Short mmCIF file of C-alpha atoms in Angstrom, two decimals:
data_model
loop_
_atom_site.label_atom_id
_atom_site.label_comp_id
_atom_site.label_asym_id
_atom_site.label_seq_id
_atom_site.Cartn_x
_atom_site.Cartn_y
_atom_site.Cartn_z
CA CYS A 1 11.00 19.10 -61.09
CA SER A 2 7.27 19.83 -60.98
CA SER A 3 4.24 18.47 -62.75
CA PRO A 4 2.87 20.41 -65.76
CA SER A 5 0.08 22.84 -65.14
CA PRO A 6 -3.35 22.39 -66.76
CA LEU A 7 -2.50 25.19 -69.20
CA GLN A 8 0.71 23.43 -70.23
CA ARG A 9 -1.20 20.20 -70.76
CA THR A 10 -3.68 22.07 -72.95
CA MET A 11 -0.98 23.55 -75.14
CA ILE A 12 0.83 20.29 -75.94
CA GLN A 13 -2.13 18.05 -76.82
CA VAL A 14 -1.36 17.92 -80.57
CA ALA A 15 2.36 17.43 -79.94
CA VAL A 16 1.86 14.25 -77.93
CA LEU A 17 -0.85 12.55 -79.97
CA TRP A 18 1.77 11.08 -82.32
CA SER A 19 3.35 9.24 -79.41
CA LEU A 20 0.24 7.26 -78.54
CA VAL A 21 0.48 3.79 -80.10
CA VAL A 22 -3.23 3.18 -79.70
CA HIS A 23 -5.32 5.46 -77.51
CA VAL A 24 -9.09 5.22 -77.76
CA VAL A 25 -10.80 7.02 -74.92
CA ALA A 26 -14.35 5.81 -74.44
CA GLU A 27 -16.70 4.41 -71.85
CA GLY A 28 -18.09 0.95 -71.40
CA GLY A 29 -15.30 -1.05 -73.00
CA GLU A 30 -15.07 0.52 -76.46
CA SER A 31 -11.84 -0.72 -77.99
CA GLY A 32 -9.25 0.08 -80.60
CA SER A 33 -6.96 -2.30 -82.47
CA GLN A 34 -3.82 -1.98 -84.55
CA SER A 35 -1.73 -4.44 -86.50
CA VAL A 36 2.01 -3.91 -86.22
CA GLY A 37 4.41 -6.19 -88.06
CA GLY A 38 2.12 -9.21 -87.77
CA SER A 39 1.16 -8.57 -84.13
CA VAL A 40 -2.28 -7.36 -83.11
CA VAL A 41 -2.56 -4.68 -80.40
CA ILE A 42 -5.96 -4.15 -78.80
CA GLN A 43 -6.43 -1.45 -76.21
CA THR A 44 -9.71 -1.18 -74.31
CA HIS A 45 -11.07 0.80 -71.37
CA PRO A 46 -13.22 -1.51 -69.21
CA THR A 47 -13.90 1.51 -66.96
CA HIS A 48 -12.91 5.17 -67.06
CA LEU A 49 -10.22 4.38 -64.46
CA SER A 50 -8.60 1.41 -66.19
CA THR A 51 -6.84 0.65 -69.46
CA GLN A 52 -6.20 -2.85 -70.82
CA THR A 53 -3.59 -3.56 -73.50
CA ARG A 54 -3.64 -6.99 -75.19
CA VAL A 55 -1.02 -8.01 -77.74
CA THR A 56 -1.22 -11.18 -79.82
CA ASP A 57 1.98 -12.46 -81.50
CA PRO A 58 4.10 -9.48 -80.37
CA VAL A 59 7.29 -8.71 -82.27
CA CYS A 60 10.48 -6.76 -81.68
CA LYS A 61 10.73 -3.51 -83.66
CA GLY A 62 13.55 -1.74 -85.43
CA GLY A 63 16.15 -4.46 -84.98
CA ARG A 64 15.77 -4.41 -81.22
CA THR A 65 15.95 -7.55 -79.11
CA VAL A 66 13.79 -6.05 -76.35
CA MET A 67 10.05 -6.58 -76.85
CA GLU A 68 7.83 -3.81 -75.50
CA LEU A 69 4.42 -5.18 -74.45
CA ALA A 70 2.89 -2.02 -72.93
CA ARG A 71 3.76 1.45 -71.74
CA PHE A 72 1.84 3.94 -69.67
CA CYS A 73 2.15 7.24 -67.85
CA VAL A 74 1.76 7.26 -64.06
CA ALA A 75 0.69 10.68 -62.78
CA GLU A 76 2.05 12.11 -59.54
CA THR A 77 0.60 10.48 -56.43
CA ALA A 78 -0.22 12.32 -53.21
CA LYS A 79 1.26 11.08 -49.95
CA GLU A 80 -2.25 10.57 -48.61
CA MET A 81 -2.84 7.94 -51.29
CA GLU A 82 0.02 5.79 -49.99
CA SER A 83 -1.86 5.13 -46.75
CA VAL A 84 -4.70 3.59 -48.79
CA PRO A 85 -3.07 1.05 -51.15
CA ASP A 86 -6.27 0.48 -53.13
CA SER A 87 -6.25 4.13 -54.20
CA LEU A 88 -2.78 3.93 -55.81
CA PRO A 89 -2.18 3.37 -59.52
CA ARG A 90 -1.25 -0.25 -60.19
CA ILE A 91 -0.40 -2.61 -62.97
CA SER A 92 -1.26 -6.28 -63.37
CA PHE A 93 0.02 -8.47 -66.19
CA LYS A 94 -0.30 -11.93 -67.71
CA VAL A 95 2.22 -12.99 -70.35
CA THR A 96 2.11 -16.33 -72.17
CA PRO A 97 5.45 -17.38 -73.78
CA ARG A 98 5.53 -19.91 -76.59
CA ALA A 99 6.36 -23.49 -75.71
CA GLY A 100 9.93 -23.90 -74.55
CA ALA A 101 10.68 -20.13 -74.60
CA LYS A 102 12.55 -18.54 -71.71
CA VAL A 103 11.10 -15.08 -71.28
CA THR A 104 12.08 -12.66 -68.52
CA LEU A 105 9.69 -9.78 -67.85
CA PHE A 106 10.98 -6.34 -66.81
CA LEU A 107 8.94 -3.52 -65.29
CA VAL A 108 10.98 -0.39 -65.98
CA SER A 109 10.45 3.22 -64.98
CA SER A 110 12.01 6.22 -66.72
CA GLU A 111 13.83 6.79 -63.40
CA ASP A 112 15.53 3.36 -63.44
CA ALA A 113 19.20 2.81 -64.29
CA SER A 114 18.29 0.19 -66.90
CA TYR A 115 15.89 2.51 -68.72
CA HIS A 116 18.36 3.69 -71.36
CA LYS A 117 19.60 0.22 -72.27
CA LEU A 118 16.19 -1.47 -72.30
CA ILE A 119 13.96 1.28 -73.67
CA ALA A 120 16.01 3.99 -75.37
CA ASP A 121 18.45 1.55 -77.02
CA GLY A 122 17.20 -2.05 -76.87
CA LYS A 123 20.10 -3.40 -78.95
CA ALA A 124 23.47 -5.07 -78.42
CA ILE A 125 22.48 -6.61 -75.09
CA THR A 126 24.95 -9.25 -73.99
CA SER A 127 23.90 -9.91 -70.38
CA CYS A 128 20.74 -9.50 -68.29
CA LYS A 129 22.51 -9.19 -64.95
CA PRO A 130 23.04 -5.39 -64.96
CA LEU A 131 19.53 -4.92 -66.34
CA ILE A 132 18.01 -6.99 -63.55
CA GLU A 133 19.88 -4.97 -60.94
CA GLY A 134 18.83 -1.68 -62.49
CA SER A 135 15.11 -2.42 -63.02
CA ARG A 136 12.22 -1.71 -60.68
CA ALA A 137 10.80 -5.24 -60.91
CA VAL A 138 11.79 -8.43 -62.70
CA VAL A 139 9.75 -11.64 -63.16
CA GLN A 140 11.73 -14.78 -63.96
CA PRO A 141 10.75 -17.16 -66.79
CA SER A 142 7.79 -19.52 -66.40
CA ASP A 143 5.07 -21.07 -68.53
CA LEU A 144 2.68 -18.26 -67.49
CA ILE A 145 4.13 -14.99 -66.21
CA THR A 146 1.72 -13.11 -63.91
CA GLY A 147 2.04 -10.40 -61.29
CA ALA A 148 0.86 -7.02 -60.04
CA ARG A 149 2.43 -3.94 -58.53
CA SER A 150 1.29 -0.60 -57.06
CA LEU A 151 3.02 2.48 -58.44
CA THR A 152 3.93 5.81 -56.82
CA GLY A 153 5.83 8.90 -57.84
CA SER A 154 6.26 12.56 -56.91
CA VAL A 155 6.23 13.59 -60.60
CA PRO A 156 4.65 12.01 -63.71
CA HIS A 157 6.89 9.39 -65.32
CA MET A 158 6.66 6.63 -67.92
CA TRP A 159 6.58 2.92 -67.11
CA HIS A 160 7.28 0.14 -69.60
CA VAL A 161 6.56 -3.59 -69.57
CA VAL A 162 9.20 -5.32 -71.71
CA ALA A 163 10.25 -8.91 -72.36
CA LEU A 164 13.76 -10.24 -72.96
CA ASP A 165 15.20 -13.71 -73.54
CA CYS A 166 18.07 -13.70 -71.07
CA SER A 167 19.27 -17.10 -72.32
CA SER A 168 19.82 -15.53 -75.73
CA PRO A 169 19.71 -11.70 -75.28
CA SER A 170 20.79 -11.10 -78.87
CA SER A 171 17.54 -12.58 -80.24
CA CYS A 172 13.93 -11.51 -79.90
CA PRO A 173 11.95 -13.36 -77.21
CA SER A 174 9.13 -15.67 -78.28
CA VAL A 175 5.79 -14.58 -76.78
CA ARG A 176 2.37 -15.80 -77.87
CA GLU A 177 0.17 -13.31 -76.03
CA SER A 178 0.28 -10.65 -73.33
CA GLU A 179 -2.33 -8.78 -71.32
CA VAL A 180 -1.47 -5.71 -69.23
CA ASN A 181 -4.05 -3.89 -67.09
CA PHE A 182 -3.36 -0.39 -65.85
CA PHE A 183 -5.51 1.08 -63.06
CA HIS A 184 -5.15 4.89 -63.02
CA PRO A 185 -7.43 6.55 -60.41
CA ASN A 186 -5.49 9.84 -60.51
CA SER A 187 -5.34 10.41 -64.28
CA ASP A 188 -7.12 9.71 -67.58
CA GLY A 189 -4.55 7.09 -68.56
CA SER A 190 -3.04 9.12 -71.40
CA GLU A 191 0.65 10.00 -71.81
CA VAL A 192 0.10 13.75 -71.84
CA ALA A 193 1.49 14.41 -68.35
CA CYS A 194 4.71 12.50 -69.11
CA THR A 195 5.45 14.05 -72.51
CA ALA A 196 4.99 17.69 -71.57
CA GLY A 197 8.47 18.55 -72.81
CA ALA A 198 8.07 16.94 -76.23
CA LEU A 199 7.04 20.06 -78.16
CA SER A 200 6.93 19.66 -81.93
CA TRP A 201 6.17 22.15 -84.68
CA GLU A 202 2.54 21.01 -84.66
CA GLY A 203 2.39 21.50 -80.90
CA MET A 204 3.83 25.00 -81.08
CA THR A 205 1.41 25.88 -83.89
CA TYR A 206 -1.48 24.67 -81.77
CA GLN A 207 -0.16 26.62 -78.78
CA LEU A 208 0.01 29.84 -80.82
CA ALA A 209 -3.50 29.36 -82.20
CA HIS A 210 -4.83 28.61 -78.71
CA SER A 211 -3.15 31.72 -77.29
CA LEU A 212 -4.56 33.97 -80.00
CA ASP A 213 -8.02 32.47 -79.57
CA SER A 214 -7.91 33.19 -75.83
CA LEU A 215 -7.43 36.88 -76.65
CA SER A 216 -10.49 37.08 -78.90
CA LEU A 217 -13.57 39.01 -77.77
CA ARG A 218 -15.65 35.84 -77.62
CA SER A 219 -13.18 34.20 -75.22
CA VAL A 220 -12.91 37.32 -73.02
CA LEU A 221 -16.69 37.34 -72.59
CA GLN A 222 -16.86 33.66 -71.59
CA VAL A 223 -17.19 33.22 -67.82
CA GLY A 224 -18.82 30.11 -66.40
CA GLY A 225 -22.40 30.66 -65.30
CA VAL A 226 -22.52 34.26 -66.60
CA SER A 227 -23.93 35.50 -69.91
CA GLU A 228 -21.98 37.84 -72.18
CA LEU A 229 -24.22 40.69 -70.99
CA GLY A 230 -23.30 39.93 -67.39
CA VAL A 231 -19.58 39.96 -68.19
CA VAL A 232 -19.95 43.31 -69.98
CA LEU A 233 -21.71 44.72 -66.89
CA LEU A 234 -18.84 43.53 -64.70
CA PHE A 235 -16.30 45.23 -66.97
CA LEU A 236 -18.35 48.45 -67.02
CA THR A 237 -18.59 48.53 -63.23
CA SER A 238 -14.85 47.94 -62.98
CA ALA A 239 -14.15 50.74 -65.47
CA THR A 240 -16.52 53.14 -63.67
CA ALA A 241 -14.81 52.52 -60.34
CA ALA A 242 -11.39 52.92 -61.98
CA VAL A 243 -12.36 56.30 -63.47
CA CYS A 244 -13.67 57.48 -60.09
CA GLY A 245 -10.47 56.30 -58.43
CA ALA A 246 -8.37 58.25 -60.94
CA LEU A 247 -10.43 61.39 -60.27
CA PHE A 248 -10.08 60.95 -56.51
CA LEU A 249 -6.30 60.68 -56.97
CA LEU A 250 -6.09 63.82 -59.15
CA TRP A 251 -8.28 65.88 -56.81
CA GLY A 252 -6.33 64.65 -53.80
CA ARG A 253 -2.98 65.61 -55.30
CA ARG A 254 -4.25 69.16 -55.85
CA GLU A 255 -5.41 69.59 -52.27
CA GLY A 256 -3.10 71.58 -50.03
CA ASP A 257 -4.91 70.69 -46.79
CA HIS A 258 -3.59 67.48 -45.25
CA LYS A 259 -6.98 66.48 -43.83
CA LYS A 260 -8.78 66.94 -47.17
CA ARG A 261 -6.04 64.98 -48.97
CA GLU A 262 -6.50 62.12 -46.52
CA ILE A 263 -10.24 62.03 -47.28
CA HIS A 264 -9.54 61.91 -51.02
CA TYR A 265 -7.16 59.00 -50.51
CA TYR A 266 -9.72 57.02 -48.50
CA CYS A 267 -12.08 57.37 -51.46
CA LEU A 268 -9.28 56.38 -53.84
CA PHE A 269 -8.59 53.19 -51.88
CA THR A 270 -12.21 52.02 -51.88
CA ALA A 271 -12.72 52.83 -55.59
CA THR A 272 -9.51 51.01 -56.56
CA ILE A 273 -10.36 47.89 -54.57
CA THR A 274 -13.86 47.86 -56.08
CA SER A 275 -12.46 48.22 -59.60
CA LEU A 276 -9.99 45.35 -59.09
CA SER A 277 -12.60 43.03 -57.57
CA TYR A 278 -14.99 43.57 -60.50
CA LEU A 279 -12.13 43.08 -62.95
CA ALA A 280 -11.35 39.75 -61.25
CA MET A 281 -14.99 38.68 -61.54
CA ALA A 282 -15.19 39.79 -65.17
CA THR A 283 -12.18 37.65 -66.07
CA GLY A 284 -13.51 34.61 -64.22
CA SER A 285 -10.97 34.72 -61.38
CA GLY A 286 -12.27 33.37 -58.09
CA VAL A 287 -15.54 32.22 -59.65
CA SER A 288 -16.95 28.89 -58.43
CA ILE A 289 -19.77 27.10 -60.25
CA LEU A 290 -22.66 25.35 -58.49
CA ARG A 291 -24.85 22.78 -60.25
CA LYS A 292 -28.37 21.84 -59.24
CA GLU A 293 -28.78 18.20 -58.24
CA PRO A 294 -31.90 16.25 -59.29
CA GLY A 295 -33.20 16.56 -55.71
CA GLY A 296 -32.94 20.35 -55.77
CA MET A 297 -29.69 20.67 -53.79
CA TRP A 298 -26.83 22.77 -55.13
CA ARG A 299 -23.34 21.27 -55.23
CA TYR A 300 -20.00 22.50 -56.52
CA SER A 301 -19.54 21.57 -60.16
CA ASP A 302 -17.10 18.76 -61.00
CA PRO A 303 -15.15 19.87 -64.11
CA ARG A 304 -14.25 16.25 -64.85
CA LEU A 305 -17.92 15.51 -65.52
CA ALA A 306 -18.86 18.85 -67.07
CA THR A 307 -16.01 19.30 -69.59
CA GLN A 308 -16.03 17.50 -72.92
CA GLY A 309 -12.27 17.74 -73.37
CA LEU A 310 -9.95 19.27 -75.93
CA PRO A 311 -9.89 19.08 -79.73
CA GLY A 312 -8.95 15.51 -80.58
CA VAL A 313 -8.79 14.39 -76.95
CA GLN A 314 -12.14 13.32 -75.52
CA ASN A 315 -12.71 13.42 -71.76
CA PRO A 316 -13.76 9.89 -70.72
CA LEU A 317 -15.58 11.17 -67.63
CA PHE A 318 -17.77 13.68 -69.47
CA SER A 319 -21.49 13.38 -68.76
CA LYS A 320 -23.85 15.25 -71.08
CA ALA A 321 -26.73 15.03 -68.58
CA TYR A 322 -24.51 16.48 -65.84
CA SER A 323 -23.27 19.32 -68.06
CA GLU A 324 -26.85 20.36 -68.90
CA ARG A 325 -27.88 20.86 -65.26
CA GLU A 326 -28.73 24.38 -64.08
CA ILE A 327 -25.68 26.31 -62.90
CA TYR A 328 -25.11 29.30 -60.63
CA PRO A 329 -21.86 31.28 -60.19
CA ILE A 330 -20.36 32.23 -56.82
CA PHE A 331 -18.03 35.27 -56.85
CA SER A 332 -15.45 35.15 -54.05
CA PRO A 333 -13.80 38.51 -55.02
CA ARG A 334 -17.07 40.25 -54.09
CA TYR A 335 -16.61 39.31 -50.43
CA VAL A 336 -12.87 40.00 -50.38
CA ASP A 337 -13.79 43.46 -51.67
CA ARG A 338 -16.27 44.01 -48.86
CA LEU A 339 -13.86 42.71 -46.23
CA LEU A 340 -11.45 45.46 -47.28
CA CYS A 341 -13.78 48.32 -48.21
CA THR A 342 -16.27 48.27 -45.33
CA PRO A 343 -13.53 48.99 -42.74
CA LEU A 344 -12.24 51.81 -44.96
CA LEU A 345 -15.69 53.43 -45.02
CA LEU A 346 -15.86 53.16 -41.25
CA LEU A 347 -12.42 54.75 -40.99
CA CYS A 348 -13.78 57.66 -43.02
CA LEU A 349 -16.64 58.08 -40.54
CA SER A 350 -14.17 57.84 -37.68
CA SER A 351 -11.95 60.55 -39.18
CA LEU A 352 -14.95 62.91 -39.32
CA LEU A 353 -15.60 62.67 -35.58
CA ARG A 354 -12.21 61.63 -34.17
CA LEU A 355 -13.75 58.59 -32.49
CA PRO A 356 -12.04 56.99 -29.47
CA PRO A 357 -9.82 54.00 -30.43
CA ASP A 358 -12.00 51.49 -28.56
CA THR A 359 -15.13 52.53 -30.47
CA LEU A 360 -13.30 52.36 -33.79
CA LYS A 361 -11.95 48.88 -33.01
CA LEU A 362 -15.45 47.70 -32.12
CA LEU A 363 -16.80 49.00 -35.44
CA LEU A 364 -14.05 47.27 -37.41
CA PHE A 365 -14.59 44.00 -35.53
CA LEU A 366 -18.35 43.99 -36.11
CA SER A 367 -18.07 44.85 -39.80
CA THR A 368 -15.42 42.18 -40.45
CA CYS A 369 -17.43 39.48 -38.67
CA MET A 370 -20.59 40.51 -40.54
CA VAL A 371 -18.94 40.10 -43.95
CA ALA A 372 -16.97 36.96 -42.99
CA CYS A 373 -20.11 35.16 -41.81
CA LEU A 374 -21.96 36.12 -44.99
CA PHE A 375 -19.00 34.86 -47.03
CA ALA A 376 -19.09 31.54 -45.16
CA ALA A 377 -22.84 31.29 -45.79
CA THR A 378 -22.17 31.77 -49.50
CA LEU A 379 -19.53 29.04 -49.70
CA ILE A 380 -21.63 26.46 -47.82
CA THR A 381 -24.10 24.60 -50.03
CA ASP A 382 -26.31 22.83 -47.50
CA SER A 383 -28.99 24.31 -45.23
CA SER A 384 -26.46 25.14 -42.48
CA ARG A 385 -25.53 28.24 -44.49
CA TYR A 386 -28.56 29.99 -43.06
CA ALA A 387 -27.07 29.70 -39.58
CA PHE A 388 -24.12 31.83 -40.74
CA PHE A 389 -26.52 34.22 -42.47
CA PHE A 390 -28.46 34.86 -39.26
CA VAL A 391 -25.19 35.33 -37.35
CA SER A 392 -24.21 37.90 -39.99
CA CYS A 393 -27.56 39.62 -39.43
CA ALA A 394 -26.81 39.74 -35.70
CA PHE A 395 -23.46 41.43 -36.35
CA TYR A 396 -25.22 43.89 -38.66
CA LEU A 397 -27.71 44.82 -35.94
CA ALA A 398 -24.85 45.30 -33.49
CA LEU A 399 -22.95 47.46 -36.00
CA SER A 400 -26.04 49.54 -36.73
CA GLY A 401 -26.65 49.94 -33.00
CA VAL A 402 -23.13 51.25 -32.38
CA LEU A 403 -23.40 53.69 -35.29
CA ARG A 404 -26.77 54.99 -34.10
CA GLY A 405 -25.74 54.99 -30.46
CA GLU A 406 -22.14 55.67 -29.44
CA VAL A 407 -21.02 57.16 -32.74
CA THR A 408 -24.09 59.41 -33.06
CA ARG A 409 -23.55 60.67 -29.50
CA ALA A 410 -19.94 61.44 -30.42
CA SER A 411 -21.20 63.60 -33.31
CA GLU A 412 -23.10 65.88 -30.91
CA GLY A 413 -19.90 67.83 -30.26
CA ALA A 414 -19.08 68.28 -33.95
CA LEU A 415 -19.66 71.31 -36.14
CA ARG A 416 -23.13 71.52 -37.62
CA GLY A 417 -21.90 70.87 -41.17
CA THR A 418 -19.81 67.91 -40.04
CA LYS A 419 -22.72 66.45 -38.09
CA ARG A 420 -25.02 66.80 -41.09
CA LEU A 421 -22.43 65.10 -43.32
CA PHE A 422 -22.00 62.28 -40.80
CA MET A 423 -25.76 61.64 -40.72
CA ARG A 424 -25.82 61.30 -44.52
CA LEU A 425 -22.86 58.95 -44.62
CA ARG A 426 -24.19 56.92 -41.71
CA GLY A 427 -27.48 56.52 -43.58
CA ILE A 428 -25.66 55.32 -46.72
CA THR A 429 -23.59 52.81 -44.70
CA VAL A 430 -26.47 51.36 -42.66
CA THR A 431 -28.81 51.17 -45.66
CA THR A 432 -26.35 49.52 -48.03
CA CYS A 433 -25.32 46.94 -45.41
CA ALA A 434 -29.00 46.03 -45.00
CA LEU A 435 -29.41 45.83 -48.78
CA TYR A 436 -26.50 43.40 -48.97
CA LEU A 437 -28.35 41.04 -46.61
CA VAL A 438 -31.57 41.31 -48.62
CA ALA A 439 -29.67 40.70 -51.86
CA TRP A 440 -28.00 37.63 -50.37
CA ILE A 441 -31.39 36.08 -49.55
CA LEU A 442 -32.55 36.57 -53.15
CA CYS A 443 -29.28 35.62 -54.86
CA GLU A 444 -26.85 33.28 -53.07
CA GLY A 445 -29.43 32.13 -50.52
CA ALA A 446 -32.54 31.18 -52.51
CA LYS A 447 -30.93 31.58 -55.97
CA ALA A 448 -34.23 33.05 -57.05
CA VAL A 449 -32.76 35.52 -59.56
CA SER A 450 -30.51 35.00 -62.57
CA SER A 451 -26.78 35.64 -62.51
CA ASP A 452 -27.22 38.77 -64.67
CA LEU A 453 -29.79 40.25 -62.30
CA THR A 454 -27.51 39.35 -59.39
CA ILE A 455 -24.68 41.30 -61.02
CA ILE A 456 -26.94 44.33 -61.60
CA LEU A 457 -28.23 44.20 -58.03
CA TYR A 458 -24.82 43.98 -56.38
CA ALA A 459 -23.25 46.52 -58.77
CA SER A 460 -26.00 49.02 -57.82
CA ILE A 461 -25.39 48.47 -54.11
CA ASP A 462 -21.60 48.70 -54.50
CA THR A 463 -21.90 51.89 -56.52
CA THR A 464 -24.06 53.41 -53.81
CA ALA A 465 -21.94 52.14 -50.93
CA ARG A 466 -18.56 53.15 -52.35
CA LEU A 467 -18.83 55.74 -55.08
CA LEU A 468 -21.83 57.69 -53.77
CA PHE A 469 -20.26 57.60 -50.31
CA GLY A 470 -17.01 59.01 -51.70
CA LEU A 471 -18.64 61.69 -53.85
CA THR A 472 -20.84 62.81 -50.94
CA LEU A 473 -17.78 63.03 -48.72
CA LEU A 474 -15.79 65.03 -51.24
CA ARG A 475 -18.63 67.44 -52.00
CA ASN A 476 -18.54 68.33 -48.34
CA ALA A 477 -14.76 68.16 -47.93
CA LYS A 478 -14.71 71.44 -46.02
CA ALA A 479 -17.14 70.12 -43.43
CA ALA A 480 -15.30 66.79 -43.32
CA ALA A 481 -12.04 68.55 -42.56
CA GLY A 482 -13.67 70.63 -39.83
CA GLY A 483 -14.05 67.80 -37.30
CA ALA A 484 -15.25 68.37 -33.74
CA ALA A 485 -15.84 71.75 -32.27
CA PRO A 486 -13.23 72.84 -29.74
CA SER A 487 -15.85 73.54 -27.08
CA GLY A 488 -17.43 70.10 -27.43
CA ARG A 489 -20.75 71.68 -28.45
CA ALA A 490 -22.31 72.02 -31.88
CA ARG A 491 -21.59 75.33 -33.60
CA SER A 492 -23.08 76.90 -36.69
#
């Protein structure tokens, strides 16, 4: 049994609203009241983490002899929370029976053995003994019934506070007033998480409408921190790389020479990875949102404060001032793409010259560290990110030095056409890696350019680094397949 996903919770909002007796979500103690059979139910929210239910002159409903005073949904609790008792959900209650009444209070979970008899049925009760044994907590009669209890659970489940007159279980207990406080630090206090399976026709209708709306053009073009133009540019870059990948595959399948086919496939791999990474960014996958603090610092956005909620269900934590702060998107797929593609480009260069294994391993190590450090600098929001940026620059200088040194010396023994091709590809690789560092300073580092301009800038560099590299390689496929000269000296 697992807790419902956020998407599931979204789809069943309408279906569960009917089950809320009184649910007014507001800040600063706004309240709601309801009169039921002569009793008055008032539910308030003193804070966004607590819910108070007060009932005056409560009554039993539907011929039941069990009086329900409050019910609430306890979300799943992490094991780490159990080591800090103050962070756990908890309930406190104060029940005032009428003079001379003998009222026993039961705290019942949907997992308890007494749940069906007390909650689902509530009739034909002849003895309290089995109910006391099967309940989570029981408070014996007194003039003023008070208590508190922390609550835990691996899955969301309902809890009920009910009263019963054990001296006369066939009659409704006599209670003047009750007050139940529910502290819920890990949820919004609603019953949504516990009623995920209660789908009604209204809920399914809402689910269908929500699904169709998510397929509309307007929804497809909505990515946090990116304008519709920026999303279109991401889709276009993905489509361009996909078309190039398809061409590389077709040309490669037609090649009879094994070496030339291998070169085509290297280009196919890089184009495909680029297309998939831009598709992920265009659909909002792996996108993190930063918000600018009043002091100028950038912090990861808290969706609990930035999201208003769903139709008919207001988010009590929403802050309009917070949602209006400047935002900036961070695209993780961009760096996963570079972690995979940069080594592939270096493997292409290695295949031209048949580099020694130790030199190839050094190139792959330097390129991976360069991208990984830049990725770390992007994810860090404080000033320490520049330390990782300068380390990335150091790895770039080392990579450039190896390409201009050891690898260039290895090209001296290659055919003249192969050497000329290597020099072009080396220039593309070294230049685009340097451009990535410059772009990082302007975009993720200083955040001096808009998200749309960032997309244009990186798309231009990626197109040059991957597609231009591949097309240049394939235009000179004959030279690329030639490799080193047998004599170890350059030949015409």
